XYZ file of C-alpha atoms in Angstrom:
442
model
C -16.183 -33.389 -9.948
C -18.113 -32.679 -13.166
C -14.836 -31.903 -14.948
C -13.726 -35.502 -14.395
C -17.026 -37.136 -15.340
C -17.009 -39.966 -17.868
C -16.980 -38.899 -21.495
C -16.220 -35.325 -22.531
C -15.147 -34.186 -19.068
C -12.397 -36.759 -18.651
C -11.309 -36.368 -22.289
C -10.984 -32.584 -21.833
C -8.997 -33.004 -18.612
C -6.457 -35.242 -20.349
C -6.161 -32.773 -23.254
C -5.646 -29.863 -20.822
C -2.972 -31.770 -18.891
C -1.142 -32.561 -22.139
C -1.238 -28.907 -23.146
C -0.056 -27.602 -19.770
C 2.685 -30.227 -19.594
C 4.103 -28.926 -22.882
C 4.208 -25.415 -21.409
C 5.511 -26.058 -17.911
C 7.002 -29.602 -17.860
C 6.875 -29.668 -14.053
C 3.245 -29.765 -12.893
C 1.282 -31.357 -10.084
C -2.349 -32.345 -10.598
C -4.813 -32.360 -7.702
C -8.104 -34.122 -8.428
C -11.546 -34.283 -6.881
C -13.788 -37.322 -6.964
C -15.227 -37.956 -10.423
C -18.770 -36.988 -11.384
C -21.186 -37.334 -8.476
C -19.017 -39.855 -6.614
C -19.038 -38.051 -3.247
C -22.837 -37.698 -3.283
C -23.206 -41.341 -4.314
C -20.866 -42.550 -1.573
C -22.792 -40.556 1.019
C -26.023 -42.111 -0.281
C -24.483 -45.580 0.082
C -23.553 -44.860 3.720
C -27.038 -43.576 4.547
C -28.715 -46.513 2.783
C -26.539 -48.982 4.695
C -27.286 -47.216 7.987
C -31.014 -47.511 7.365
C -30.603 -51.288 6.976
C -31.745 -51.242 3.340
C -30.028 -53.075 0.479
C -27.247 -50.815 -0.817
C -25.661 -53.415 -3.154
C -27.455 -52.348 -6.411
C -26.270 -48.748 -5.916
C -22.749 -49.982 -5.101
C -22.698 -52.086 -8.281
C -23.737 -49.036 -10.333
C -21.047 -46.950 -8.622
C -18.338 -49.506 -9.400
C -19.443 -49.814 -13.019
C -19.187 -46.050 -13.522
C -15.736 -45.868 -11.920
C -14.144 -48.517 -14.172
C -15.949 -47.469 -17.374
C -13.103 -45.308 -18.806
C -10.540 -48.111 -18.343
C -11.905 -51.622 -17.877
C -8.460 -53.037 -17.025
C -7.971 -50.737 -13.990
C -7.426 -52.601 -10.723
C -9.727 -51.168 -8.033
C -9.816 -54.389 -5.986
C -8.474 -52.778 -2.799
C -10.778 -49.729 -2.912
C -13.911 -51.706 -3.818
C -13.201 -54.309 -1.112
C -12.829 -51.560 1.501
C -16.173 -50.078 0.448
C -17.936 -53.449 0.587
C -16.514 -54.374 4.007
C -17.114 -50.969 5.591
C -20.646 -50.585 4.256
C -21.486 -54.075 5.512
C -20.333 -52.995 8.987
C -22.483 -49.866 8.794
C -25.495 -51.955 7.793
C -24.973 -54.428 10.649
C -24.576 -51.731 13.313
C -27.062 -49.346 11.654
C -24.724 -46.506 12.531
C -21.457 -44.872 11.484
C -18.992 -42.436 13.009
C -17.463 -39.350 11.334
C -14.246 -41.399 11.074
C -15.993 -44.120 9.066
C -17.702 -41.483 6.923
C -14.333 -39.897 6.065
C -12.840 -43.289 5.178
C -15.674 -44.060 2.745
C -15.883 -40.595 1.167
C -12.099 -40.546 0.650
C -12.397 -43.426 -1.826
C -13.864 -41.062 -4.427
C -10.641 -39.038 -4.659
C -8.435 -42.144 -4.431
C -10.272 -43.818 -7.327
C -10.129 -40.589 -9.345
C -6.362 -40.100 -8.958
C -5.632 -43.749 -9.727
C -7.623 -43.903 -12.978
C -6.373 -40.538 -14.235
C -2.758 -41.635 -13.699
C -3.413 -44.875 -15.581
C -5.062 -43.027 -18.481
C -2.154 -40.557 -18.732
C 0.366 -43.410 -18.760
C -1.675 -45.017 -21.526
C -1.328 -41.738 -23.462
C 2.461 -41.922 -23.125
C 2.779 -39.355 -20.327
C 4.776 -40.668 -17.375
C 2.656 -40.131 -14.264
C 2.623 -41.237 -10.652
C -0.108 -41.171 -8.007
C 0.951 -39.814 -4.617
C -1.517 -40.415 -1.790
C -1.982 -37.087 0.016
C -2.460 -38.963 3.304
C 1.308 -39.573 3.207
C 2.143 -35.882 3.605
C -0.899 -33.845 4.683
C -1.267 -34.202 8.453
C -4.276 -32.998 10.437
C -5.990 -33.239 13.799
C -8.824 -35.731 14.360
C -11.696 -33.360 13.583
C -13.186 -35.798 11.071
C -15.210 -34.164 8.310
C -13.456 -30.805 8.553
C -9.933 -31.507 9.814
C -7.425 -28.779 10.696
C -4.049 -29.057 8.963
C -0.825 -29.264 10.955
C 1.062 -26.783 8.786
C 4.569 -27.471 10.056
C 4.358 -31.266 9.835
C 2.556 -31.153 6.478
C 5.111 -28.798 4.921
C 7.999 -30.977 6.079
C 6.403 -34.241 4.867
C 5.407 -32.691 1.533
C 8.933 -31.530 0.721
C 10.375 -34.922 1.669
C 7.866 -36.915 -0.409
C 8.155 -34.754 -3.530
C 11.975 -34.726 -3.502
C 11.925 -38.312 -4.710
C 9.697 -37.523 -7.717
C 11.371 -36.971 -11.072
C 11.047 -33.427 -12.400
C 9.337 -34.559 -15.606
C 6.954 -36.980 -13.857
C 3.344 -35.892 -13.660
C 2.203 -36.222 -10.048
C -1.488 -37.023 -9.529
C -2.682 -36.161 -6.030
C -6.098 -36.884 -4.476
C -7.540 -33.669 -3.055
C -9.819 -33.339 -0.016
C -8.155 -36.112 2.019
C -5.400 -36.239 4.640
C -4.525 -38.267 7.752
C -4.117 -37.688 11.493
C -1.231 -38.655 13.789
C -2.571 -42.237 13.904
C -2.604 -42.385 10.070
C -6.416 -42.509 10.097
C -8.090 -40.950 7.065
C -9.468 -37.427 7.535
C -11.106 -34.969 5.131
C -10.670 -31.206 4.772
C -14.304 -30.124 4.367
C -16.458 -29.054 1.422
C -14.476 -28.182 -1.729
C -11.373 -29.399 0.072
C -9.554 -30.238 -3.171
C -9.010 -26.507 -3.770
C -7.491 -26.303 -0.306
C -5.202 -29.276 -0.992
C -3.943 -27.540 -4.136
C -3.210 -24.246 -2.371
C -1.380 -26.028 0.470
C 0.822 -27.872 -2.016
C 1.446 -24.663 -3.958
C 2.680 -23.022 -0.770
C 4.849 -25.912 0.408
C 6.414 -26.504 -3.032
C 6.737 -22.827 -4.098
C 4.490 -23.204 -7.146
C 4.358 -20.328 -9.618
C 0.593 -20.557 -10.180
C -2.563 -22.600 -9.581
C -4.891 -23.324 -12.481
C -8.215 -24.464 -11.044
C -10.378 -26.166 -13.681
C -14.065 -26.529 -12.925
C -17.359 -26.617 -14.873
C -17.989 -22.822 -14.976
C -16.167 -19.858 -16.559
C -15.058 -18.358 -13.240
C -16.585 -16.371 -10.385
C -19.711 -14.474 -11.430
C -21.358 -11.303 -10.175
C -24.213 -13.647 -9.177
C -25.212 -17.242 -9.801
C -25.846 -17.338 -13.601
C -28.519 -19.981 -13.053
C -30.486 -17.348 -11.110
C -29.444 -14.077 -12.801
C -29.490 -14.313 -16.597
C -27.147 -11.343 -17.176
C -24.584 -12.219 -14.498
C -21.046 -11.479 -15.652
C -17.723 -13.207 -15.016
C -15.473 -11.253 -12.648
C -12.121 -11.133 -14.426
C -9.954 -10.274 -11.430
C -10.267 -10.067 -7.643
C -7.754 -9.914 -4.827
C -7.184 -12.399 -2.024
C -9.289 -10.472 0.514
C -12.284 -10.273 -1.815
C -11.987 -13.966 -2.684
C -11.910 -14.875 1.025
C -15.070 -12.826 1.588
C -16.842 -14.566 -1.286
C -15.818 -17.991 -0.002
C -17.021 -17.121 3.511
C -20.402 -15.966 2.232
C -21.325 -18.987 0.155
C -19.343 -18.978 -3.108
C -19.330 -22.766 -3.571
C -16.470 -22.644 -6.070
C -13.991 -21.828 -3.275
C -13.108 -23.455 0.054
C -13.038 -20.858 2.822
C -9.439 -21.853 3.663
C -8.148 -21.987 0.071
C -6.864 -18.414 -0.122
C -4.783 -18.332 3.083
C -1.811 -20.459 1.874
C -1.547 -18.325 -1.281
C -1.215 -14.934 0.409
C 2.161 -15.476 2.054
C 3.927 -16.308 -1.223
C 1.597 -14.285 -3.498
C 0.710 -17.301 -5.629
C -1.915 -16.446 -8.294
C -4.999 -18.672 -8.494
C -6.908 -18.774 -11.787
C -10.364 -20.361 -12.093
C -10.937 -21.833 -15.573
C -13.589 -23.888 -17.378
C -12.696 -27.475 -18.283
C -15.276 -27.427 -21.079
C -14.218 -24.001 -22.420
C -10.457 -23.887 -21.747
C -10.059 -20.929 -24.103
C -12.027 -18.675 -21.699
C -10.036 -16.172 -19.621
C -11.653 -17.171 -16.319
C -11.171 -15.354 -12.994
C -7.739 -14.458 -11.633
C -7.270 -14.219 -7.857
C -4.068 -12.411 -6.890
C -2.650 -9.745 -4.579
C -3.217 -6.947 -7.118
C -5.672 -4.174 -6.257
C -8.869 -4.118 -8.296
C -11.030 -1.253 -9.524
C -14.671 -2.053 -8.754
C -15.660 -2.197 -5.087
C -18.737 -4.419 -5.498
C -17.760 -7.907 -6.551
C -20.525 -10.425 -6.257
C -23.877 -11.402 -4.767
C -23.754 -14.785 -3.050
C -26.385 -17.030 -1.482
C -26.320 -19.333 1.534
C -29.383 -21.569 1.699
C -28.143 -24.239 4.121
C -29.016 -22.107 7.170
C -31.839 -21.387 9.627
C -32.616 -18.271 11.649
C -32.766 -18.643 15.440
C -34.603 -15.972 17.412
C -34.636 -15.384 21.199
C -36.986 -12.712 22.523
C -38.342 -11.520 25.872
C -39.076 -8.180 27.553
C -37.728 -9.529 30.836
C -34.206 -9.603 29.394
C -34.049 -5.851 28.808
C -31.070 -4.406 30.647
C -29.829 -7.737 31.976
C -26.102 -8.291 31.492
C -24.416 -11.556 30.518
C -27.245 -12.908 28.345
C -25.302 -12.690 25.086
C -22.285 -14.344 26.693
C -24.444 -17.241 27.874
C -26.032 -17.668 24.422
C -22.783 -17.906 22.534
C -20.975 -19.856 25.245
C -23.536 -22.653 25.159
C -23.385 -22.735 21.358
C -19.581 -22.766 21.476
C -19.563 -25.742 23.846
C -21.535 -27.712 21.266
C -19.270 -26.590 18.408
C -21.984 -24.428 16.813
C -20.989 -21.146 15.186
C -23.383 -18.244 14.626
C -23.365 -15.607 11.907
C -25.225 -12.408 10.970
C -26.168 -11.467 14.517
C -28.835 -8.822 15.127
C -30.205 -7.414 18.378
C -33.405 -5.561 19.191
C -33.857 -3.052 22.001
C -37.550 -2.207 22.526
C -38.376 -5.856 23.135
C -35.087 -7.454 24.036
C -34.196 -9.971 21.339
C -31.291 -11.650 19.647
C -31.409 -13.239 16.190
C -28.651 -15.061 14.376
C -27.956 -17.486 11.570
C -26.759 -21.054 12.154
C -26.117 -23.998 9.877
C -29.221 -26.058 9.178
C -27.475 -29.225 10.399
C -26.890 -27.558 13.795
C -30.324 -25.930 14.154
C -32.185 -28.514 16.230
C -29.175 -29.138 18.472
C -28.835 -25.369 19.058
C -32.544 -25.039 19.910
C -32.377 -27.795 22.538
C -29.143 -26.423 24.033
C -30.551 -22.892 24.403
C -33.844 -24.073 25.883
C -31.907 -26.048 28.492
C -29.627 -23.094 29.260
C -32.523 -20.667 29.763
C -35.024 -22.959 31.549
C -35.373 -20.552 34.467
C -35.869 -17.459 32.264
C -38.539 -19.275 30.248
C -40.332 -20.404 33.433
C -40.482 -16.870 34.889
C -41.446 -15.465 31.466
C -38.294 -13.357 31.059
C -37.885 -15.153 27.709
C -41.092 -15.381 25.700
C -39.786 -17.603 22.927
C -36.785 -19.393 21.493
C -37.715 -20.452 17.993
C -36.281 -21.472 14.647
C -37.353 -19.814 11.407
C -36.743 -22.261 8.604
C -36.840 -22.012 4.796
C -34.737 -18.875 4.743
C -31.579 -17.872 2.887
C -28.834 -15.296 3.289
C -28.093 -12.978 0.376
C -24.701 -11.272 0.771
C -23.421 -8.400 -1.351
C -19.637 -8.412 -1.113
C -18.103 -4.959 -1.499
C -21.351 -3.011 -0.961
C -21.338 0.072 1.297
C -24.472 0.418 3.402
C -24.836 4.115 2.416
C -25.197 3.147 -1.249
C -27.723 0.373 -0.705
C -30.880 2.460 -0.279
C -32.112 2.026 -3.880
C -31.864 -1.739 -3.623
C -33.758 -1.711 -0.311
C -36.498 0.459 -1.798
C -36.939 -1.887 -4.753
C -36.991 -4.937 -2.484
C -39.757 -3.262 -0.486
C -41.712 -2.353 -3.661
C -41.518 -5.983 -4.747
C -42.794 -7.126 -1.323
C -39.618 -8.946 -0.319
C -39.663 -9.395 3.467
C -36.250 -8.974 5.104
C -36.052 -10.910 8.378
C -32.657 -9.529 9.291
C -30.047 -7.166 7.840
C -26.410 -6.899 8.802
C -23.461 -4.908 7.492
C -19.734 -4.895 8.185
C -18.046 -1.504 8.133
C -14.487 -2.602 7.372
C -15.230 -5.141 4.629
C -18.222 -3.246 3.170
C -20.462 -6.302 2.982
C -24.221 -6.427 3.488
C -26.134 -9.558 4.455
C -29.912 -9.948 4.130
C -32.004 -12.814 5.470
C -35.036 -13.463 3.248
C -37.522 -16.280 2.673
C -36.091 -18.996 0.451
C -39.007 -18.583 -1.970
C -37.988 -14.936 -2.511
C -34.278 -15.523 -3.132
C -34.359 -15.542 -6.928
C -36.413 -12.349 -7.109
C -34.324 -10.624 -4.420
C -31.001 -11.418 -6.095
C -32.232 -10.251 -9.494
C -33.522 -6.981 -8.007
C -30.244 -6.271 -6.205
C -28.150 -7.291 -9.226
C -30.130 -4.989 -11.529
C -29.663 -2.046 -9.155
C -25.919 -2.588 -8.787
C -24.801 -3.883 -12.183
C -27.659 -2.736 -14.432
C -30.545 -4.744 -15.821
C -31.191 -6.173 -19.277
C -34.169 -4.285 -20.690
C -36.353 -6.012 -23.285
C -38.489 -3.968 -25.678
């Protein structure tokens, strides 16, 4: 997104493409929406749904999109946005299908203008709409890819492209069996790139973003965080699962089978080495400290549940029926209790579902409370053994950091802590200093 923003970002992208084209000749370019386009499109949908006037924001959005090339023809895309948003405003509602259709325009506009700019620079390029070859189910917003159909369509479509033609492909978007637009979830452009790399037997993926690579912690929070030069596929998958926003949780899977290396580089500092993700074993066990702050903690407690079988099954069955997944699960024994993390967007729905499921137990006082604890965050240390974490725990305690819940996985050697959101910055800095060493100022 930021890499393709108007001005220096877009200029750097074109320079990088020119440079890589000289080296490899045969390259495919997957793009995200430019700048803050996805956020702006979502704001337009929500404004239209509320019945308010969205047209000034839409005008600003259009102006930004055509700024790099005033002669670009976005008539079709802009008309679709106007018509669809008008429908949302009239009905004061929208479905996930409509949301996907509107959000997809960000990537479509991005691929179209980049192709036009490259052609203007004398580089022969062609836009290929990824909805033509990436096929998914109808789980709008986070669609599941039909691997067999997508692989077959991809090979067919790309056979017709000249070997020296630059192909510009919108990331994040696909289509279902009815040719309706679907999206692949947050950071889905990375996933699009790794799918294409697999289907077309690419030698490497170069992933340009606005940071120097994957860090030992968020550098905006930890001043002395360091770039991790190399990690393997398993470690990268763990980081993606535990909140590393730079990676889609599904991105790594298509790379493993064909051992395709994935390098994260900085659009604004292309000379930097970045982070290489490959199948090679790495030295250091502890890789990174990640944060998830889009979650709530749900707690169920009651002495009357002690020794009763089937309670856990009922909890997770009712959540599963509503499509809600739980993470970092912890159980108490003295006063029977279960705590777990759920996505903030699912929290209220989960609370209602569980209260309905356990109406009887609440009435007879077997369950004392089912409650949400908000304003929390999960801090995960990927590659940390629980036996070696005692110093960090001691320092967290000394600094009066309350830990609501702690969880560790034996096989992957990861530790997850649930803390108050206000304590996240302090907690991460304490843990980082204990593991990687602190900067001492005299």
